[in-house]
């Protein structure tokens, strides 16, 4: 899609966004259903709060302002908004029905597609959210090993077993909190230090932004085999994106279980648990994992159309190509300006822009960039979540905007007055903790 965004003279009018926000305050606790989409992640007073529609890589807020979107629904829009082939599949299915009284043929068809694409997918189950399938995977690991403890190192959803390790663990029984521990990514010793005889599962995102070093994933695989621990890859972000077969295919490491959701159905709510038969067979009779909307047909139709398109168009290669142009382009602009305190890192399909504390409060630096990106028609949260709809024009325009915005940041940093340039309240820290995240089971603490 051609880019129609223009450099704006001013910050967008967000009065309709603010009206809705006022109505939600006090009625919808925390205001948002997805933390990453809520007001805490966007500079207050400048950023729009509600989006009305999207097409391709562009979105329109409730006030009618148009933006290039680099958040893409926080991951799901791997093809783009209102993507014709997926929408047509949903519409065709809608004519026949959404949810049925018996099983639907698409359950089988999509499972066969997943089996053919995902390296460890000897068996497949569906659910609705990412947390559903990571939780099902944990239950399966416990059932299979007869052990209880879980080790993780990233974000895996809102359920008790995971959120117990975070600061927002109110309402979770102590007994549950005692069962999940963490390790540092790329630090095999921190994994070994957190394992004990009761460790059932190690779950991790194969990578977040940092690449696996020194065969970390292979070492984890070996360690799990040696200790009888189930290895679970949380492929919400890597699945169907870094390669069609996800990180398992990309790195040549098979997990015992793998969890997918975000990129599977271009925005429709579906999640997938895939894995080795010997574990997945427990779902036949022993483990209870059923939900009313698990076989809902619109999402399955969307998944079928999305996966077909991802494959036929080799979308992972496209995401990597466009993402690389943005990543390299950003780093060149920052380098040319001598701004060694900001860089863009990560695998090309999803990169992150970071700011070093040496230049000031990173949240304020990020807020200033966000504010100026928004002024120029780019919805930006510090990430480039690439989609098949991010066109050459989008990429070129975005780099042009970075060329204009980074000097503003540099000036503010040089003047030691970043806060003074902010027109609203800065963004808050992200909830997702992925580093310095190493806790050991209590009996292991010396
Ligand atoms: C890596 C990872 N795992 C699990 C989840 C949870 O997925 P959901 O929000 O669909 O429950 C997320 C969501 O952001 C995620 O990024």
Coordinates of C-alpha atoms and ligand atoms in Angstrom, one line a residue:
X1 CA 0.0 0.0 0.0
X2 CA 1.4 3.4 -0.9
X3 CA 2.2 5.6 2.0
X4 CA -0.1 8.6 2.3
X5 CA 1.2 9.8 5.6
X6 CA 2.5 13.4 5.5
X7 CA 4.7 15.2 7.9
X8 CA 2.3 16.9 10.3
X9 CA 2.7 20.5 11.4
X10 CA 1.4 19.7 14.8
X11 CA 0.6 17.0 17.3
X12 CA -2.7 15.2 16.5
X13 CA -6.0 16.2 17.9
X14 CA -6.9 13.4 20.3
X15 CA -10.1 14.8 21.8
X16 CA -12.3 11.9 20.9
X17 CA -9.7 9.5 22.4
X18 CA -9.7 11.5 25.6
X19 CA -13.5 11.5 25.8
X20 CA -13.6 7.7 25.6
X21 CA -10.8 7.5 28.1
X22 CA -12.7 9.6 30.6
X23 CA -15.8 7.3 30.2
X24 CA -13.6 4.2 30.8
X25 CA -11.9 5.6 33.9
X26 CA -13.6 4.1 37.0
X27 CA -15.6 1.7 34.8
X28 CA -12.9 -0.5 33.3
X29 CA -10.2 -1.2 35.9
X30 CA -6.8 -0.3 34.5
X31 CA -8.8 0.9 31.4
X32 CA -7.2 -1.7 29.1
X33 CA -7.5 -5.4 28.4
X34 CA -4.0 -5.6 27.1
X35 CA -1.3 -3.8 29.2
X36 CA 0.9 -3.1 26.2
X37 CA -2.0 -1.3 24.5
X38 CA -2.9 0.9 27.4
X39 CA -2.1 4.5 28.3
X40 CA 0.9 3.6 30.4
X41 CA 2.9 2.6 27.3
X42 CA 2.1 5.9 25.5
X43 CA 2.9 9.5 26.2
X44 CA -0.2 11.0 27.8
X45 CA -1.6 14.1 26.2
X46 CA 0.0 13.4 22.8
X47 CA -0.6 9.7 21.9
X48 CA -4.0 8.6 20.6
X49 CA -5.7 6.1 22.9
X50 CA -8.3 4.4 20.8
X51 CA -7.9 3.1 17.2
X52 CA -11.0 2.8 14.9
X53 CA -9.7 1.0 11.8
X54 CA -6.7 -0.3 10.0
X55 CA -5.7 -1.2 6.4
X56 CA -2.4 -2.8 5.6
X57 CA 0.2 -1.2 7.8
X58 CA -1.8 1.9 8.5
X59 CA -4.3 2.7 11.2
X60 CA -6.8 5.5 11.9
X61 CA -7.6 6.7 15.4
X62 CA -11.1 7.7 16.6
X63 CA -10.2 11.3 15.8
X64 CA -9.5 10.3 12.2
X65 CA -5.7 10.7 12.4
X66 CA -3.8 8.3 10.2
X67 CA -0.5 6.5 11.3
X68 CA 1.9 3.9 10.1
X69 CA 1.7 1.3 12.8
X70 CA 4.8 -0.5 14.0
X71 CA 3.0 -2.2 16.9
X72 CA 0.7 -4.3 14.7
X73 CA -1.8 -5.3 17.4
X74 CA 1.2 -6.2 19.6
X75 CA 2.1 -9.0 17.3
X76 CA -0.8 -10.7 15.6
X77 CA -1.0 -8.6 12.4
X78 CA 1.7 -10.6 10.5
X79 CA 0.1 -9.9 7.2
X80 CA -1.6 -6.6 7.9
X81 CA -4.9 -5.0 8.8
X82 CA -8.0 -6.0 6.8
X83 CA -5.8 -8.3 4.6
X84 CA -8.1 -9.4 1.7
X85 CA -7.3 -13.1 1.6
X86 CA -7.8 -13.6 5.3
X87 CA -10.9 -11.4 5.4
X88 CA -12.5 -13.2 2.5
X89 CA -11.9 -16.6 4.3
X90 CA -13.5 -15.2 7.5
X91 CA -16.5 -13.8 5.5
X92 CA -16.9 -17.1 3.7
X93 CA -16.9 -19.0 7.0
X94 CA -19.2 -16.5 8.6
X95 CA -21.9 -17.4 6.0
X96 CA -21.7 -21.0 7.3
X97 CA -21.4 -20.3 11.0
X98 CA -19.0 -19.4 13.8
X99 CA -19.4 -21.9 16.6
X100 CA -21.0 -25.3 16.1
X101 CA -22.4 -28.2 18.2
X102 CA -20.0 -30.7 16.9
X103 CA -16.4 -30.6 15.7
X104 CA -15.5 -28.6 12.6
X105 CA -13.5 -29.9 9.6
X106 CA -11.1 -27.0 9.9
X107 CA -9.8 -28.4 13.2
X108 CA -8.3 -31.2 11.2
X109 CA -7.2 -29.2 8.2
X110 CA -5.3 -26.6 10.2
X111 CA -3.8 -29.3 12.4
X112 CA -2.4 -31.0 9.3
X113 CA -0.9 -27.7 8.1
X114 CA 0.8 -27.1 11.5
X115 CA 2.1 -30.7 11.5
X116 CA 3.7 -30.1 8.1
X117 CA 5.3 -26.8 9.1
X118 CA 6.3 -27.0 12.8
X119 CA 9.2 -29.4 13.5
X120 CA 8.0 -31.0 16.7
X121 CA 4.3 -31.0 15.9
X122 CA 3.4 -34.7 16.1
X123 CA 0.2 -33.6 17.7
X124 CA -1.8 -30.3 17.9
X125 CA -4.4 -28.7 20.1
X126 CA -6.0 -25.3 19.9
X127 CA -7.2 -22.7 22.4
X128 CA -7.8 -19.0 22.4
X129 CA -5.0 -17.2 24.1
X130 CA -1.3 -17.5 24.5
X131 CA -1.6 -18.0 28.2
X132 CA -4.1 -20.9 27.6
X133 CA -1.5 -22.9 25.7
X134 CA 1.5 -22.0 27.9
X135 CA -0.5 -23.1 30.9
X136 CA -1.6 -26.3 29.1
X137 CA 2.0 -27.0 28.3
X138 CA 3.0 -26.6 31.9
X139 CA 0.2 -28.9 33.1
X140 CA 1.3 -31.5 30.5
X141 CA 4.9 -31.2 31.6
X142 CA 3.9 -31.8 35.2
X143 CA 1.7 -34.7 34.2
X144 CA 4.4 -36.3 32.1
X145 CA 7.3 -36.0 34.6
X146 CA 5.4 -36.4 37.8
X147 CA 7.3 -33.3 39.0
X148 CA 6.1 -29.8 39.9
X149 CA 8.5 -27.0 39.5
X150 CA 8.8 -24.7 36.5
X151 CA 11.7 -22.5 35.3
X152 CA 11.1 -19.6 33.0
X153 CA 12.9 -16.5 31.8
X154 CA 10.4 -14.3 30.0
X155 CA 6.7 -13.3 29.9
X156 CA 4.2 -16.2 29.4
X157 CA 0.8 -14.8 30.2
X158 CA -1.5 -13.9 33.1
X159 CA -2.0 -17.3 34.8
X160 CA -1.0 -18.1 38.4
X161 CA 2.0 -20.4 37.5
X162 CA 3.7 -17.6 35.7
X163 CA 2.6 -14.2 37.2
X164 CA 3.6 -15.5 40.6
X165 CA 7.3 -14.6 39.7
X166 CA 6.4 -11.0 38.9
X167 CA 5.8 -8.0 41.1
X168 CA 2.0 -8.1 40.3
X169 CA 1.4 -11.5 42.0
X170 CA -1.4 -10.5 44.4
X171 CA -4.1 -13.1 44.6
X172 CA -1.8 -16.0 44.0
X173 CA -1.4 -18.6 46.8
X174 CA 2.0 -19.0 48.4
X175 CA 2.0 -22.7 47.5
X176 CA 1.8 -21.8 43.8
X177 CA 4.5 -19.1 44.2
X178 CA 6.8 -21.7 45.5
X179 CA 6.7 -23.7 42.3
X180 CA 8.0 -21.3 39.6
X181 CA 11.6 -19.9 39.4
X182 CA 13.6 -18.0 36.8
X183 CA 16.9 -18.0 35.1
X184 CA 18.9 -15.6 32.9
X185 CA 18.7 -16.1 29.2
X186 CA 22.0 -17.2 27.6
X187 CA 23.3 -18.2 31.1
X188 CA 23.3 -22.0 31.3
X189 CA 24.8 -21.9 34.8
X190 CA 21.8 -19.9 36.0
X191 CA 19.6 -22.6 34.6
X192 CA 21.6 -25.3 36.3
X193 CA 21.5 -23.4 39.6
X194 CA 17.7 -23.2 39.5
X195 CA 17.1 -26.8 38.7
X196 CA 16.3 -29.4 41.4
X197 CA 14.9 -32.9 41.5
X198 CA 11.4 -31.5 41.3
X199 CA 11.8 -29.5 38.1
X200 CA 9.2 -30.5 35.5
X201 CA 9.6 -27.9 32.8
X202 CA 11.8 -25.2 31.4
X203 CA 9.8 -22.7 29.3
X204 CA 11.3 -19.8 27.4
X205 CA 11.0 -17.7 24.3
X206 CA 13.8 -19.1 22.1
X207 CA 14.9 -15.5 21.8
X208 CA 13.4 -12.1 22.6
X209 CA 15.8 -9.6 21.2
X210 CA 19.1 -11.0 22.2
X211 CA 20.4 -13.9 20.0
X212 CA 21.2 -17.3 21.6
X213 CA 24.9 -17.4 22.3
X214 CA 27.3 -20.3 22.6
X215 CA 24.6 -22.9 21.6
X216 CA 22.4 -21.9 24.5
X217 CA 19.3 -23.5 23.1
X218 CA 21.1 -26.8 22.2
X219 CA 22.6 -26.8 25.7
X220 CA 19.2 -26.4 27.2
X221 CA 17.9 -29.3 25.0
X222 CA 20.7 -31.5 26.3
X223 CA 20.2 -30.5 29.9
X224 CA 16.5 -31.3 29.7
X225 CA 17.2 -34.7 28.2
X226 CA 19.7 -35.4 30.9
X227 CA 17.5 -34.4 33.8
X228 CA 14.2 -35.6 32.5
X229 CA 12.7 -32.1 32.1
X230 CA 10.2 -31.1 29.5
X231 CA 11.5 -28.3 27.2
X232 CA 8.8 -25.8 26.1
X233 CA 9.4 -23.1 23.6
X234 CA 7.0 -20.2 23.9
X235 CA 6.9 -19.1 20.2
X236 CA 4.3 -16.4 20.5
X237 CA 6.7 -14.0 18.8
X238 CA 9.1 -16.3 17.0
X239 CA 6.5 -18.7 15.5
X240 CA 5.7 -18.2 11.8
X241 CA 7.8 -15.1 11.9
X242 CA 11.5 -15.8 12.2
X243 CA 10.8 -18.8 9.9
X244 CA 7.6 -20.6 9.0
X245 CA 8.5 -23.3 11.4
X246 CA 9.5 -20.8 14.1
X247 CA 12.6 -20.9 16.2
X248 CA 12.7 -24.7 16.2
X249 CA 13.2 -24.6 12.4
X250 CA 15.5 -21.6 12.4
X251 CA 17.9 -22.9 15.0
X252 CA 17.5 -26.6 14.4
X253 CA 16.5 -27.4 18.0
X254 CA 13.3 -29.4 18.8
X255 CA 11.4 -28.5 21.9
X256 CA 9.1 -31.1 23.5
X257 CA 6.2 -28.7 23.4
X258 CA 5.8 -25.4 21.5
X259 CA 3.2 -22.7 22.0
X260 CA 2.0 -20.3 19.3
X261 CA -0.6 -17.6 19.0
X262 CA 0.2 -14.1 17.9
X263 CA 1.2 -14.5 14.2
X264 CA -1.1 -17.5 13.4
X265 CA -4.4 -15.9 12.2
X266 CA -3.6 -12.3 11.4
X267 CA -5.5 -10.9 14.4
X268 CA -8.1 -13.6 15.0
X269 CA -8.0 -15.2 18.5
X270 CA -6.5 -18.6 18.3
X271 CA -3.6 -20.3 20.0
X272 CA -1.8 -23.6 19.3
X273 CA -0.1 -26.1 21.4
X274 CA 2.1 -28.5 19.3
X275 CA 4.4 -31.2 20.6
X276 CA 5.7 -34.7 20.8
X277 CA 3.1 -37.4 20.8
X278 CA 4.4 -39.1 24.0
X279 CA 3.5 -36.0 26.0
X280 CA 0.5 -34.7 23.9
X281 CA -1.2 -38.1 24.3
X282 CA -1.9 -37.3 27.9
X283 CA -4.5 -34.8 26.6
X284 CA -6.5 -37.9 25.4
X285 CA -7.7 -39.1 28.8
X286 CA -5.5 -37.8 31.6
X287 CA -5.3 -34.0 31.3
X288 CA -8.4 -31.9 31.1
X289 CA -8.0 -29.1 28.6
X290 CA -11.2 -28.1 26.9
X291 CA -12.9 -24.8 26.3
X292 CA -16.2 -23.7 24.6
X293 CA -14.6 -21.7 21.8
X294 CA -11.6 -23.9 21.2
X295 CA -12.8 -25.0 17.8
X296 CA -14.4 -21.7 16.8
X297 CA -14.4 -21.7 13.0
X298 CA -13.8 -18.0 12.0
X299 CA -10.4 -18.1 13.7
X300 CA -9.5 -21.5 12.2
X301 CA -10.5 -20.2 8.7
X302 CA -8.3 -17.1 9.3
X303 CA -5.5 -19.4 10.5
X304 CA -5.8 -21.5 7.4
X305 CA -5.7 -18.5 5.1
X306 CA -2.9 -16.8 7.0
X307 CA -0.6 -19.8 7.1
X308 CA -1.2 -20.5 3.4
X309 CA -0.2 -16.9 2.6
X310 CA 2.8 -16.8 5.0
X311 CA 4.0 -19.9 3.1
X312 CA 3.2 -18.9 -0.5
X313 CA 4.6 -15.4 -0.2
X314 CA 7.6 -16.4 2.0
X315 CA 6.5 -13.8 4.5
X316 CA 9.3 -14.5 7.0
X317 CA 11.9 -13.5 4.3
X318 CA 10.0 -10.3 3.6
X319 CA 9.7 -9.4 7.3
X320 CA 13.5 -9.9 7.6
X321 CA 14.2 -7.7 4.6
X322 CA 12.1 -4.8 5.6
X323 CA 13.1 -5.1 9.2
X324 CA 16.7 -5.0 8.3
X325 CA 16.3 -1.8 6.3
X326 CA 14.8 -0.2 9.4
X327 CA 17.3 -1.6 11.9
X328 CA 20.3 -0.7 9.8
X329 CA 18.8 2.6 8.8
X330 CA 18.1 3.6 12.4
X331 CA 21.6 2.7 13.5
X332 CA 23.3 4.6 10.7
X333 CA 21.3 7.7 11.5
X334 CA 22.1 7.4 15.2
X335 CA 25.8 6.7 14.4
X336 CA 26.1 9.6 12.0
X337 CA 24.8 11.9 14.7
X338 CA 27.2 10.5 17.2
X339 CA 24.3 9.2 19.4
X340 CA 26.0 6.1 20.8
X341 CA 23.3 5.9 23.5
X342 CA 20.6 4.7 21.3
X343 CA 20.5 1.7 19.0
X344 CA 18.1 -0.7 17.3
X345 CA 18.7 -4.4 18.0
X346 CA 17.0 -7.8 17.6
X347 CA 16.1 -10.2 14.9
X348 CA 14.9 -8.3 11.8
X349 CA 11.2 -9.4 12.0
X350 CA 10.9 -7.7 15.3
X351 CA 13.5 -5.1 16.5
X352 CA 13.6 -2.8 19.5
X353 CA 15.0 0.7 19.9
X354 CA 16.8 1.1 23.2
X355 CA 18.2 4.1 25.0
X356 CA 21.1 4.0 27.4
X357 CA 20.8 5.5 30.9
X358 CA 24.0 7.4 30.3
X359 CA 22.1 9.9 28.2
X360 CA 19.2 10.4 30.7
X361 CA 16.1 8.6 31.9
X362 CA 15.5 6.0 29.1
X363 CA 11.7 6.3 29.6
X364 CA 11.9 10.0 29.0
X365 CA 14.1 9.5 25.9
X366 CA 11.7 7.0 24.5
X367 CA 8.8 9.3 25.3
X368 CA 10.3 12.1 23.4
X369 CA 11.0 10.0 20.3
X370 CA 7.5 8.6 20.6
X371 CA 6.0 12.1 20.8
X372 CA 7.8 13.3 17.7
X373 CA 7.1 10.1 15.8
X374 CA 3.4 10.5 16.5
X375 CA 3.5 14.1 15.3
X376 CA 4.8 12.8 12.0
X377 CA 2.2 10.1 11.7
X378 CA 3.9 7.0 13.1
X379 CA 2.5 4.9 15.9
X380 CA 5.6 3.9 17.7
X381 CA 6.3 2.1 21.0
X382 CA 10.0 1.5 20.5
X383 CA 9.5 -1.6 18.3
X384 CA 9.4 -2.5 14.7
X385 CA 6.9 -5.3 14.7
X386 CA 7.1 -6.0 11.0
X387 CA 4.2 -7.2 8.8
X388 CA 3.9 -8.2 5.2
X389 CA 2.1 -4.8 4.6
X390 CA 5.0 -2.6 5.6
X391 CA 5.8 -1.3 2.1
X392 CA 9.0 0.2 0.8
X393 CA 7.3 3.6 1.0
X394 CA 6.5 3.0 4.7
X395 CA 10.1 2.1 5.4
X396 CA 11.5 5.1 3.5
X397 CA 9.1 7.5 5.1
X398 CA 10.0 6.1 8.6
X399 CA 13.7 6.5 8.0
X400 CA 13.1 10.1 6.8
X401 CA 11.2 10.7 10.1
X402 CA 14.0 9.2 12.2
X403 CA 16.4 11.6 10.4
X404 CA 14.2 14.5 11.6
X405 CA 13.4 13.1 15.1
X406 CA 16.8 11.9 16.3
X407 CA 18.4 15.3 16.0
X408 CA 15.6 16.6 18.3
X409 CA 16.5 13.9 20.8
X410 CA 20.2 14.7 20.5
X411 CA 19.6 18.4 21.1
X412 CA 17.5 17.6 24.2
X413 CA 20.1 15.2 25.5
X414 CA 22.9 17.7 24.8
X415 CA 21.0 20.3 26.7
X416 CA 20.3 17.8 29.5
X417 CA 16.7 18.8 29.2
X418 CA 14.8 15.8 27.7
X419 CA 11.9 16.3 30.2
X420 CA 11.6 19.9 29.1
X421 CA 10.8 18.8 25.6
X422 CA 8.0 16.4 26.6
X423 CA 4.5 17.7 26.1
X424 CA 2.9 15.0 28.3
X425 CA 3.6 12.4 31.0
X426 CA 6.4 9.9 30.0
X427 CA 5.7 6.3 29.3
X428 CA 6.0 3.8 32.2
X429 CA 8.3 0.7 32.3
X430 CA 7.2 -2.4 30.4
X431 CA 5.9 -5.2 32.5
X432 CA 7.7 -7.9 30.6
X433 CA 10.9 -8.7 32.5
X434 CA 13.5 -10.7 30.5
X435 CA 16.8 -9.9 32.1
X436 CA 18.2 -10.0 35.7
X437 CA 15.5 -12.5 36.3
X438 CA 17.2 -15.3 38.2
X439 CA 15.6 -16.9 41.2
X440 CA 16.3 -20.2 42.7
X441 CA 14.0 -22.7 44.5
X442 CA 14.0 -21.9 48.2
X443 CA 15.9 -24.9 49.4
X444 CA 18.7 -24.0 46.9
X445 CA 19.2 -20.6 48.4
X446 CA 22.3 -20.8 50.6
Ligands
LIG1 C1 6.0 -14.6 24.8 C2 4.6 -14.5 25.2 N1 4.0 -15.6 25.8 C3 2.7 -15.6 26.2 C4 1.9 -14.5 26.0 C5 0.5 -14.5 26.5 O1 -0.3 -14.5 25.4 P1 -1.8 -13.9 25.6 O2 -1.7 -12.5 26.0 O3 -2.5 -14.2 24.3 O4 -2.4 -14.7 26.7 C6 2.5 -13.3 25.4 C7 1.7 -12.1 25.2 O5 2.1 -11.0 25.0 C8 3.8 -13.3 25.0 O6 4.4 -12.3 24.4

